[in-house]
Short mmCIF file of the C-alpha atoms (twelve columns), coordinates in Angstrom:
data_MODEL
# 
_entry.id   MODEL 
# 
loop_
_atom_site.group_PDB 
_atom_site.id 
_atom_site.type_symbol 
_atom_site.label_atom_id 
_atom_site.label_alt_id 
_atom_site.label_comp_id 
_atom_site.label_asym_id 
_atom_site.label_seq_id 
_atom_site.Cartn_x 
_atom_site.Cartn_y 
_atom_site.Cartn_z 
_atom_site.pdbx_PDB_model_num 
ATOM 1   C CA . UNK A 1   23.265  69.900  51.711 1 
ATOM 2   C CA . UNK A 2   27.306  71.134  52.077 1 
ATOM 3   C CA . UNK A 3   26.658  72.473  48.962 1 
ATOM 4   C CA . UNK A 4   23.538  74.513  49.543 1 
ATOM 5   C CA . UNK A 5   25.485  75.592  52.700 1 
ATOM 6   C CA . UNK A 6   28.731  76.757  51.184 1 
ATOM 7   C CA . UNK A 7   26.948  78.420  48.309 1 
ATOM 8   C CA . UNK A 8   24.416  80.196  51.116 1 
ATOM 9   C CA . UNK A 9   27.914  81.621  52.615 1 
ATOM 10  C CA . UNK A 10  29.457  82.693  49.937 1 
ATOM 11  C CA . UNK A 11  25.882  84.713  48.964 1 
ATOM 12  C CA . UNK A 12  26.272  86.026  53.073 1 
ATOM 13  C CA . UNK A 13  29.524  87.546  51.740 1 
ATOM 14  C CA . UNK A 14  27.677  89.678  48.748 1 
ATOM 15  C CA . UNK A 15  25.108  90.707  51.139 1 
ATOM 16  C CA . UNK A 16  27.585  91.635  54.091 1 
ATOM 17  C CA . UNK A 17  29.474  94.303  51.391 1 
ATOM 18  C CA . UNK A 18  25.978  95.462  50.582 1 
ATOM 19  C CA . UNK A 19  25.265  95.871  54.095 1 
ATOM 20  C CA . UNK A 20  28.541  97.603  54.543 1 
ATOM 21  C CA . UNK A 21  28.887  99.845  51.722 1 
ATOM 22  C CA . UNK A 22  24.704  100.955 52.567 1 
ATOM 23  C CA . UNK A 23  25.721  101.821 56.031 1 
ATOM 24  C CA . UNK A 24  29.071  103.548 55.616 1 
ATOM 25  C CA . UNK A 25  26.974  105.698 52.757 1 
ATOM 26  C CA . UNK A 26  24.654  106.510 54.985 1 
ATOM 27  C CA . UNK A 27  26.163  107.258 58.493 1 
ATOM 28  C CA . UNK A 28  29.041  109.870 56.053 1 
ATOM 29  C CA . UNK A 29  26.007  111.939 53.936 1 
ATOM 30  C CA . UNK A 30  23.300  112.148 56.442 1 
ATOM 31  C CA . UNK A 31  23.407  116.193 58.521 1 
ATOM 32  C CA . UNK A 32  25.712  116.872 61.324 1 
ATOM 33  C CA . UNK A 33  29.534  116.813 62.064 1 
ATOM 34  C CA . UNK A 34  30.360  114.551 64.586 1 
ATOM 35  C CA . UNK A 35  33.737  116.580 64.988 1 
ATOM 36  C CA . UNK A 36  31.714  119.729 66.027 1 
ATOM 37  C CA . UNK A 37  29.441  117.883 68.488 1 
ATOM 38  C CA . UNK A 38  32.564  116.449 70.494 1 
ATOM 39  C CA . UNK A 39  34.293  120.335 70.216 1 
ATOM 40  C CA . UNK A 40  30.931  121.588 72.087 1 
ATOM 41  C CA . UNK A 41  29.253  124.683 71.194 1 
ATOM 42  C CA . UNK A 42  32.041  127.241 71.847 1 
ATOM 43  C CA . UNK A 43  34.474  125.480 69.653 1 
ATOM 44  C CA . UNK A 44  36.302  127.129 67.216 1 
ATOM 45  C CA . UNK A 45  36.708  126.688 63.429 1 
ATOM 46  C CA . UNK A 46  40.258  125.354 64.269 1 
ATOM 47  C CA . UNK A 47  39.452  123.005 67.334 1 
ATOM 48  C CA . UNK A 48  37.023  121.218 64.681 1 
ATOM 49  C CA . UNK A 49  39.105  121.220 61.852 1 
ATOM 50  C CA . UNK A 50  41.791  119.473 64.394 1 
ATOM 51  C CA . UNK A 51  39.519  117.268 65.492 1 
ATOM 52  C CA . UNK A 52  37.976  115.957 61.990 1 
ATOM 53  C CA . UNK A 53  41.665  115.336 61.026 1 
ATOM 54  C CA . UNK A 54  42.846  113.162 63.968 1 
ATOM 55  C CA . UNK A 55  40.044  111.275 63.617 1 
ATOM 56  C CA . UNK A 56  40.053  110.991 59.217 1 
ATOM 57  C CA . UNK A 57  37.165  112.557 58.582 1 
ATOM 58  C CA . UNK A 58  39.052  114.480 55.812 1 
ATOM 59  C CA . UNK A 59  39.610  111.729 54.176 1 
ATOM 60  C CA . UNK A 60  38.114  111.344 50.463 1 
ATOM 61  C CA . UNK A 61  35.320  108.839 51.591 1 
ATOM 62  C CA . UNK A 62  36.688  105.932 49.562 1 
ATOM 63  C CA . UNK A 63  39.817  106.248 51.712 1 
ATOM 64  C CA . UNK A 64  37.619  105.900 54.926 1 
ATOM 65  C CA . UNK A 65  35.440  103.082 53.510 1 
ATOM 66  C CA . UNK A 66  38.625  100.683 52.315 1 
ATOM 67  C CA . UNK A 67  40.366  101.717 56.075 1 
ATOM 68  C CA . UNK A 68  37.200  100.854 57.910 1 
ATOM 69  C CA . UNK A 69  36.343  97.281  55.921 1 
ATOM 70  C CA . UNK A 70  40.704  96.512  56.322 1 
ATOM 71  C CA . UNK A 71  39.905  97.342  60.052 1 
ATOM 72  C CA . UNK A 72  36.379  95.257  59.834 1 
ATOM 73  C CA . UNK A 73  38.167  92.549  58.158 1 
ATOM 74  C CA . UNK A 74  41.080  92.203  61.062 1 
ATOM 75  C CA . UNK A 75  38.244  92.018  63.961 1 
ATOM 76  C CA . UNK A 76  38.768  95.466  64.040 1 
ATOM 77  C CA . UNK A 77  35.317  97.824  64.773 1 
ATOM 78  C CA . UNK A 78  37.324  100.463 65.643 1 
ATOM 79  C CA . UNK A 79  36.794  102.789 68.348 1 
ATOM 80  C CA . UNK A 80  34.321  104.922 69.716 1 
ATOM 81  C CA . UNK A 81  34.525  108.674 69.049 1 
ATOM 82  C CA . UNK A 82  32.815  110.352 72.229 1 
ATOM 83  C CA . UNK A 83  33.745  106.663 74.658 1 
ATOM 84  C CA . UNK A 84  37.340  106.529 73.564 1 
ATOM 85  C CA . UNK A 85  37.323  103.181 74.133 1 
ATOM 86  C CA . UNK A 86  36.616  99.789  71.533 1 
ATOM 87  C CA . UNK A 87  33.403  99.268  69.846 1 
ATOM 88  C CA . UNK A 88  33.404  95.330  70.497 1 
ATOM 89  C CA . UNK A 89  33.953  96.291  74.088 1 
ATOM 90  C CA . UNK A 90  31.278  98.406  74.616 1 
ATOM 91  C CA . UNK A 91  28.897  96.116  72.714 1 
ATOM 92  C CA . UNK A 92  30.528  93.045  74.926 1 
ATOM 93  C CA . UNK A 93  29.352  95.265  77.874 1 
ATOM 94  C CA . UNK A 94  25.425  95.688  77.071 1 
ATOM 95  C CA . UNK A 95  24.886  92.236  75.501 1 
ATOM 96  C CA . UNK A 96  23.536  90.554  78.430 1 
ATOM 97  C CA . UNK A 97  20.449  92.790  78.712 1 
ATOM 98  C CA . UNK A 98  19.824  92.640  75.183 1 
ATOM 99  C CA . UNK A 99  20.288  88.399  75.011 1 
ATOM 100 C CA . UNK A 100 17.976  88.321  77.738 1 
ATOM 101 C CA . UNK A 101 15.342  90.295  76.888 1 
ATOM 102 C CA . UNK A 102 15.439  88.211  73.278 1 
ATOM 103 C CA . UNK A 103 14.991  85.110  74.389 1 
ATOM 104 C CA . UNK A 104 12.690  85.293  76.957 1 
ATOM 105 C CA . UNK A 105 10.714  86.892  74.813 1 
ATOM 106 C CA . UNK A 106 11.017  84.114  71.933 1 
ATOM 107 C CA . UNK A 107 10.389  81.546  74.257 1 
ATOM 108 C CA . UNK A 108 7.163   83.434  75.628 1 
ATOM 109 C CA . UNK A 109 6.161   84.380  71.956 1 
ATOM 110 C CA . UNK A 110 6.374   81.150  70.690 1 
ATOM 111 C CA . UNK A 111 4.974   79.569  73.495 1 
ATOM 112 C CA . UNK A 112 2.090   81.744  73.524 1 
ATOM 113 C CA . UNK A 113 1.651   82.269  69.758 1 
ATOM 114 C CA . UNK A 114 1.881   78.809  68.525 1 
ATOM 115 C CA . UNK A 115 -0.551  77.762  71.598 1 
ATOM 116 C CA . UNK A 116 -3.458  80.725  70.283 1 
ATOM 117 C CA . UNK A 117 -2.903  79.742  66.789 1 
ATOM 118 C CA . UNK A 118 -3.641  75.884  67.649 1 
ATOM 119 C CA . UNK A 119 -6.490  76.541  69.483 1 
ATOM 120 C CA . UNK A 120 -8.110  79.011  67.357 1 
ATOM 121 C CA . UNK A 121 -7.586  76.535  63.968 1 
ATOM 122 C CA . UNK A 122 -9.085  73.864  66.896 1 
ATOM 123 C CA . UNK A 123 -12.217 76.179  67.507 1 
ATOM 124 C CA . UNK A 124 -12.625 77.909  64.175 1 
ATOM 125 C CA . UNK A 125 -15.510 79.957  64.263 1 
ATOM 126 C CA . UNK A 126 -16.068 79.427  68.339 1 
ATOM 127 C CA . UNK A 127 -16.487 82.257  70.293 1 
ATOM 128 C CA . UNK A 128 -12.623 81.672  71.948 1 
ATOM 129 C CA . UNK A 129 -11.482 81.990  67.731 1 
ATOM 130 C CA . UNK A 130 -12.935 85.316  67.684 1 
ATOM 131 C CA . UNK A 131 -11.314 86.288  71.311 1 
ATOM 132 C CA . UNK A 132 -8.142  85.319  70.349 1 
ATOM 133 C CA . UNK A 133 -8.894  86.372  66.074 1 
ATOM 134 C CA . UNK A 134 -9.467  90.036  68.465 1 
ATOM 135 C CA . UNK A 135 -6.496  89.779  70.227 1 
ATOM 136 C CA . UNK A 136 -4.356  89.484  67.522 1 
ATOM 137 C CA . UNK A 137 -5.311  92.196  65.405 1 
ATOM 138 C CA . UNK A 138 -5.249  94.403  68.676 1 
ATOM 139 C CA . UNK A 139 -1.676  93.534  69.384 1 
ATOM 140 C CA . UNK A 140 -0.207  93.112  65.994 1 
ATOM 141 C CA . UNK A 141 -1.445  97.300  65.725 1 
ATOM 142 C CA . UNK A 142 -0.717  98.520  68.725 1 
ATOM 143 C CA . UNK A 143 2.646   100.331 68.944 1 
ATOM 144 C CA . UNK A 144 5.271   98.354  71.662 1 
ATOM 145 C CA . UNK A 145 5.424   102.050 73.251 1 
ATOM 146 C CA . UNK A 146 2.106   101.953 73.767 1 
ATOM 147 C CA . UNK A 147 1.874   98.154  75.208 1 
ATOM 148 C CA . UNK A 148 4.919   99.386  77.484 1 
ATOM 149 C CA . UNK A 149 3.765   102.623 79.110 1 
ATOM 150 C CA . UNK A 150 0.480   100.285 79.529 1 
ATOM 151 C CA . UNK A 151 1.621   97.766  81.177 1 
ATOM 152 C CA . UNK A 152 3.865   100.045 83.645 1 
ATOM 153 C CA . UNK A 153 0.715   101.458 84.561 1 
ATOM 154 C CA . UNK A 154 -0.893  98.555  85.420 1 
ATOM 155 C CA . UNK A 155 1.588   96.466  86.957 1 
ATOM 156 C CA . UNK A 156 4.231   99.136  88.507 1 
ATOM 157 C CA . UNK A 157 2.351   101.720 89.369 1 
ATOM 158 C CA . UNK A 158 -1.420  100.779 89.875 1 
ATOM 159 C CA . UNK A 159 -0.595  97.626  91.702 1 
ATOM 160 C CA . UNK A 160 3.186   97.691  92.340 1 
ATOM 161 C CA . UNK A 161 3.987   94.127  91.575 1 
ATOM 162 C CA . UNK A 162 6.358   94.663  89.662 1 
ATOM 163 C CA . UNK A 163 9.730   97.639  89.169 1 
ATOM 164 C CA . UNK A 164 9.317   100.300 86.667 1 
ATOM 165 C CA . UNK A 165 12.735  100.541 85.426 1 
ATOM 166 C CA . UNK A 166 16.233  99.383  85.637 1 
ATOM 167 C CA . UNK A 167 17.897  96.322  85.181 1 
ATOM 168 C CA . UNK A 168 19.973  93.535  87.197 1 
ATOM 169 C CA . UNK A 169 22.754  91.450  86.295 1 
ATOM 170 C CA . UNK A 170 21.856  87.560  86.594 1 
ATOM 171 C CA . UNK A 171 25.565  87.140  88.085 1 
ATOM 172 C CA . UNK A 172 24.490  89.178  91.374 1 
ATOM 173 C CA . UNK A 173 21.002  87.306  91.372 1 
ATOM 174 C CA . UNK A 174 18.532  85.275  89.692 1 
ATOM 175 C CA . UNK A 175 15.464  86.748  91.508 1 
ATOM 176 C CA . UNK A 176 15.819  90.381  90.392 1 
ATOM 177 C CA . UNK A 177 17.110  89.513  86.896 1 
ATOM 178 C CA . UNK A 178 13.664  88.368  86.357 1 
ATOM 179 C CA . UNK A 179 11.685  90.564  88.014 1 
ATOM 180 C CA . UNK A 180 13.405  93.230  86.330 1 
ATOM 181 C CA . UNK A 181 12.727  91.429  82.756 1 
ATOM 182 C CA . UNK A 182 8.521   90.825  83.452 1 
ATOM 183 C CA . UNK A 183 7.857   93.658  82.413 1 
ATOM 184 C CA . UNK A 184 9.929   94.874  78.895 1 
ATOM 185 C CA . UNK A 185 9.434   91.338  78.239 1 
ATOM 186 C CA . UNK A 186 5.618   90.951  78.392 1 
ATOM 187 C CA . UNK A 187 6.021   94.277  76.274 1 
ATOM 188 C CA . UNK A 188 8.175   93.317  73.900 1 
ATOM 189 C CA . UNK A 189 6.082   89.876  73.704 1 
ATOM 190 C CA . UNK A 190 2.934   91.048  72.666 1 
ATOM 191 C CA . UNK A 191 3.172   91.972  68.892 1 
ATOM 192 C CA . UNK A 192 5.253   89.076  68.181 1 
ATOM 193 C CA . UNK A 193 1.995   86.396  69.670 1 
ATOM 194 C CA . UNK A 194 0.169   87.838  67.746 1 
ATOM 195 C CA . UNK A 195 2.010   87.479  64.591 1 
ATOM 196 C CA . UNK A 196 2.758   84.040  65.451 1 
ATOM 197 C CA . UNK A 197 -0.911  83.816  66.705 1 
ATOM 198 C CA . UNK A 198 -2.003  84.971  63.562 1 
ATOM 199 C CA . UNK A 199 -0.062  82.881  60.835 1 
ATOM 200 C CA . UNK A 200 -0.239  79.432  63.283 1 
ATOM 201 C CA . UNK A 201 -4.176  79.803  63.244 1 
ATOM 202 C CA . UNK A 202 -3.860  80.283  59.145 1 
ATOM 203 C CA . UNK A 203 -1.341  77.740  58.370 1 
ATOM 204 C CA . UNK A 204 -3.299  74.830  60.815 1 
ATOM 205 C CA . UNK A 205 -6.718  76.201  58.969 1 
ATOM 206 C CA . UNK A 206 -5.201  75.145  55.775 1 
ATOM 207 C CA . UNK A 207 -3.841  71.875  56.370 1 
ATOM 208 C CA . UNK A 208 -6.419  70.765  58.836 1 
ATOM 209 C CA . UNK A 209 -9.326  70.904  55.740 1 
ATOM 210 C CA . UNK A 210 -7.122  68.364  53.801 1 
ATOM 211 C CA . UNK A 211 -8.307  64.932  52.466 1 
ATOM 212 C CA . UNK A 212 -6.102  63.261  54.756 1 
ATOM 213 C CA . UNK A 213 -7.191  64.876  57.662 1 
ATOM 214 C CA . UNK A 214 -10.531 64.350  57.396 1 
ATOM 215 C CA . UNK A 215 -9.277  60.435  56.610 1 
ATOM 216 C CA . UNK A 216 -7.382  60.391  59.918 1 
ATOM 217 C CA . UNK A 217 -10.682 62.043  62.395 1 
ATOM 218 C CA . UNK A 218 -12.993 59.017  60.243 1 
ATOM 219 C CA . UNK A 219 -10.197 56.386  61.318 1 
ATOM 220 C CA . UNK A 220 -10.972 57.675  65.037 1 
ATOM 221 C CA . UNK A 221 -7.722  59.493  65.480 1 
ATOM 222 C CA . UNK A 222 -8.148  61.771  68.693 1 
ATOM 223 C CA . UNK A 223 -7.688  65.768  68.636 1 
ATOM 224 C CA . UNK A 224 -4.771  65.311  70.238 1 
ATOM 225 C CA . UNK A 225 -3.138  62.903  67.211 1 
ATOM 226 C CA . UNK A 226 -4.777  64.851  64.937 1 
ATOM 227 C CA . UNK A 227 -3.389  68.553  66.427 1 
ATOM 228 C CA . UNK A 228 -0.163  67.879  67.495 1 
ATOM 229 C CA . UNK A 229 0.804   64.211  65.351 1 
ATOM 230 C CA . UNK A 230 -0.933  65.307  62.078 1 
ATOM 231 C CA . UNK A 231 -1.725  69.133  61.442 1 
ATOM 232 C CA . UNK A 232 1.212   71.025  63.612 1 
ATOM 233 C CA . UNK A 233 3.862   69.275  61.954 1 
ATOM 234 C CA . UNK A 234 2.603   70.061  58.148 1 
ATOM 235 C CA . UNK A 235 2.067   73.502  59.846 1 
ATOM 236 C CA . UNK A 236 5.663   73.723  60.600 1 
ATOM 237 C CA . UNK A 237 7.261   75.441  57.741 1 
ATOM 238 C CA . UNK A 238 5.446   78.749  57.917 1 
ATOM 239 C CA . UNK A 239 5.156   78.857  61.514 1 
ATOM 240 C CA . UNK A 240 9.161   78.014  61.864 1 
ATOM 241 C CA . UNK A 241 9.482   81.009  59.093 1 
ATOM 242 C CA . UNK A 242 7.474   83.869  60.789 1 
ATOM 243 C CA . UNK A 243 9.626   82.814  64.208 1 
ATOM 244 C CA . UNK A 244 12.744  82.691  62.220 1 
ATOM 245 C CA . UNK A 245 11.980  86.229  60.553 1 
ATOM 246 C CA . UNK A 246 10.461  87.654  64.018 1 
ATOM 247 C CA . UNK A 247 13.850  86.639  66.433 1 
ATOM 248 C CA . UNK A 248 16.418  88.370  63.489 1 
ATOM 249 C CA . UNK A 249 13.739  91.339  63.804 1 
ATOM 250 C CA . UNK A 250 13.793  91.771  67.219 1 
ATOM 251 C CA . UNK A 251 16.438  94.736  67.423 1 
ATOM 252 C CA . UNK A 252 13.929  97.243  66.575 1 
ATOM 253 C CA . UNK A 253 11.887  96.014  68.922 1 
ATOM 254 C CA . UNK A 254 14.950  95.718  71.730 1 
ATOM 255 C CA . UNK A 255 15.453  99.624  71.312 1 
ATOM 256 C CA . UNK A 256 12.016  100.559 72.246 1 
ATOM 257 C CA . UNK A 257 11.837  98.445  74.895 1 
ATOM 258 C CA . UNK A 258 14.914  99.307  76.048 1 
ATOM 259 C CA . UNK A 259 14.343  103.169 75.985 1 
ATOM 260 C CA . UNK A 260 10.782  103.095 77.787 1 
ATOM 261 C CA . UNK A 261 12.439  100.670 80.247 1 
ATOM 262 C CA . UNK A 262 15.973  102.551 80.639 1 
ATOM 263 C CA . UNK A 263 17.554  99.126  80.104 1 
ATOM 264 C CA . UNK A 264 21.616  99.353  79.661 1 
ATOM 265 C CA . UNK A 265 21.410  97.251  76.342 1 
ATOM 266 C CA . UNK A 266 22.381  97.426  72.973 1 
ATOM 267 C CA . UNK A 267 19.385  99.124  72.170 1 
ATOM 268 C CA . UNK A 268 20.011  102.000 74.095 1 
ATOM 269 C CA . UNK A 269 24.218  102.294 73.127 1 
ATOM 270 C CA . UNK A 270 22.568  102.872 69.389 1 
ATOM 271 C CA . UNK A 271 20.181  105.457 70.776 1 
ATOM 272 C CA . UNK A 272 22.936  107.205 72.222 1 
ATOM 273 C CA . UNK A 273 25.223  106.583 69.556 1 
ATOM 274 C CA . UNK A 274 22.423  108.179 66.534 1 
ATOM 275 C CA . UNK A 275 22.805  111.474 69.244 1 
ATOM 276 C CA . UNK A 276 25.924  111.743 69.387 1 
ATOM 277 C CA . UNK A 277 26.710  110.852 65.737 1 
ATOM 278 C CA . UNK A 278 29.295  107.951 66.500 1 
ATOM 279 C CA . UNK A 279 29.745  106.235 63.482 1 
ATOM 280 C CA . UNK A 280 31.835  103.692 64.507 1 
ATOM 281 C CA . UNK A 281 29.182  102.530 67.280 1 
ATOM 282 C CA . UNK A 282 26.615  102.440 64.855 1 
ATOM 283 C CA . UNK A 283 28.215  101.201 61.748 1 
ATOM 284 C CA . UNK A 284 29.360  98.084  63.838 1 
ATOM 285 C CA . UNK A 285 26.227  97.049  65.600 1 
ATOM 286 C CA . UNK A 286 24.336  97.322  62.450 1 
ATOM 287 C CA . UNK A 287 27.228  95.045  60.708 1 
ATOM 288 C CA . UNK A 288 26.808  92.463  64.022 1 
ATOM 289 C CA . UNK A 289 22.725  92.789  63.466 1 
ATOM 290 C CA . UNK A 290 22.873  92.051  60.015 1 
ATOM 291 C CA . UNK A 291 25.636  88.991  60.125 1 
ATOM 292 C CA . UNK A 292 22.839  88.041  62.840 1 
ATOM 293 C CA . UNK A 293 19.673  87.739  61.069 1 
ATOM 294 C CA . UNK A 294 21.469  86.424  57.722 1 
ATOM 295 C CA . UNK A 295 22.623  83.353  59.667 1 
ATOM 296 C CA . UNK A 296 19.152  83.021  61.747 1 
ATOM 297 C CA . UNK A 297 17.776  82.850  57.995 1 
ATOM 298 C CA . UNK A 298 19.956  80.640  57.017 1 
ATOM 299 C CA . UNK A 299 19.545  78.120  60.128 1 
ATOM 300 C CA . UNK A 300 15.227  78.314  59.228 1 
ATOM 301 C CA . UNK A 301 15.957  77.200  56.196 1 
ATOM 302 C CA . UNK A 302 17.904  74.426  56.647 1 
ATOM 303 C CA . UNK A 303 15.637  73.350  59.576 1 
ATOM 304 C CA . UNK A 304 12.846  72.932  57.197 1 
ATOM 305 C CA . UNK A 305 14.210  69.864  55.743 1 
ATOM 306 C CA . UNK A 306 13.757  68.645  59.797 1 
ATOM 307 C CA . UNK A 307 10.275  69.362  59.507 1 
ATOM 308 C CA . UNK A 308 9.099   68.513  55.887 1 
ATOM 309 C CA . UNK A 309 11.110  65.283  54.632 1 
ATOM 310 C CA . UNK A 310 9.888   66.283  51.265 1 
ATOM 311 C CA . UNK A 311 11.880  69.364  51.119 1 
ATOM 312 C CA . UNK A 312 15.684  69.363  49.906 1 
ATOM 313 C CA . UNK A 313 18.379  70.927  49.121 1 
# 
């Protein structure tokens, strides 16, 4: 196991260059000077000539990569170009909306998802299989935008149970923290139960027409045993891998959400960072997104050996 581990790292490192060297690429050849949006319009040739060279964007762009990876490498992100102020601080400031949005919507998802999936497999063919079957597909396909501005309708403005917008620190109070998070998270939930939904129903399918399962309902093992003892745990490893895969790809959901919801998160400091064209904003949440899901991967699959004794490493 410490040596599936340390070889796993030292295959992060590879991918983390990858990463790196992709994004730098990427940020430096796409359109736009990010020198001429901070002049403004009636800036001069000279202003943004002044202004690419204090901040070394006439530097050959192997100069710029090897100064940004020796800044990377000394906890370093460097230093926003419109803010003036530190990357990791500015990140630091919209995690909380971000975290909490994330995991109350894994906890719902899974909740939820695993839950439909079971009782689907449980009903196969029953008219509550094809409800939830329905469901599924409907909110697998159906954009988050579209879930959102739904759902505001509904319960914010039809109803007004719940606020349209905004967000509120749980430090000043627990009560509006949640109400404020109902709503992006039921959003933001929706594609991801049905995913889960979808490959939980699939997975239990499979393993629930097995020899052995059929041996255990003839022994006069209950639906519960059977479910929950017997089916959901051979179930596991697929199931754990679609959660695994769905919380490290939940930033692209987050910046959606965020946006329709004018949330101060993470998702919305990219937004306004891909405007603005600052790279250093960008470049290092996509470097803190990607270290993310390559250790949530890692973590699934070590957890499988948790689940299936049969697997090892």
């Amino acid at each position: 196991m410490a040596t599936y581990i340390l070889r796993r790292l030292v295959s992060t490192i590879g991918v983390m260059v990858m990463v790196g060297v992709f994004v730098f690429l990427l940020l430096r050849l796409a359109p736009g000077d990010p020198a001429a949006m901070i002049a403004g319009k009636s800036a001069t040739a000279e202003m943004i000539a002044g202004i690419r060279e204090r901040l070394g964007l006439n530097d050959p762009l192997p100069v710029q990569f090897i100064r940004w990876v020796r800044n990377l490498l000394g906890g370093d992100f460097g230093t926003s170009i419109f803010a003036g102020r530190p990357v990791l601080e500015l990140i630091s400031q919209r995690l909380e909306p971000t975290i909490s949005i994330s995991i109350l919507t894994m906890i719902l998802s899974v909740t939820i998802g695993v839950s439909f999936g079971i009782l689907a497999a449980w009903r196969a063919g029953a008219l509550v299989d094809r409800i939830l079957t329905a469901f599924a597909t409907v909110g697998f396909s159906v954009p988050v935008f579209v879930v959102g501005f739904f759902l505001i309708y509904l319960l914010a403005i039809t109803t007004r149970w719940l606020p349209v917008q905004g967000y509120q620190p749980i430090g000043r109070s627990f009560t509006p923290w949640f109400v404020h998070l109902i709503l992006p998270t039921l959003t933001l939930s929706v594609p991801y139960i049905a995913y889960i939904a979808r490959i939980a129903r699939a997975s239990m399918l499979e393993v629930l027409s097995e020899d052995y399962m059929r041996t255990a309902a003839a022994k006069g093992a209950s639906s519960y045993a059977m479910l929950f003892h017997h089916a959901l745990k051979n179930a596991g490893v697929p199931i754990l891998t679609v959660i695994g895969l769905s919380f490290a790809g939940l930033i692209s959901g987050v910046v959606i959400t965020e946006t329709v919801f004018n949330i101060p998160g993470v998702g919305r400091l990219v937004v306004d960072a891909i405007n603005n064209r600052d790279y250093p904003i960008i470049q290092g949440v996509l470097i803190l997104v990607s270290g993310l899901y390559v250790l949530i991967n890692l973590a699934v699959d070590l957890s499988y050996t948790l689940i299936d004794p049969r697997i090892r490493y």
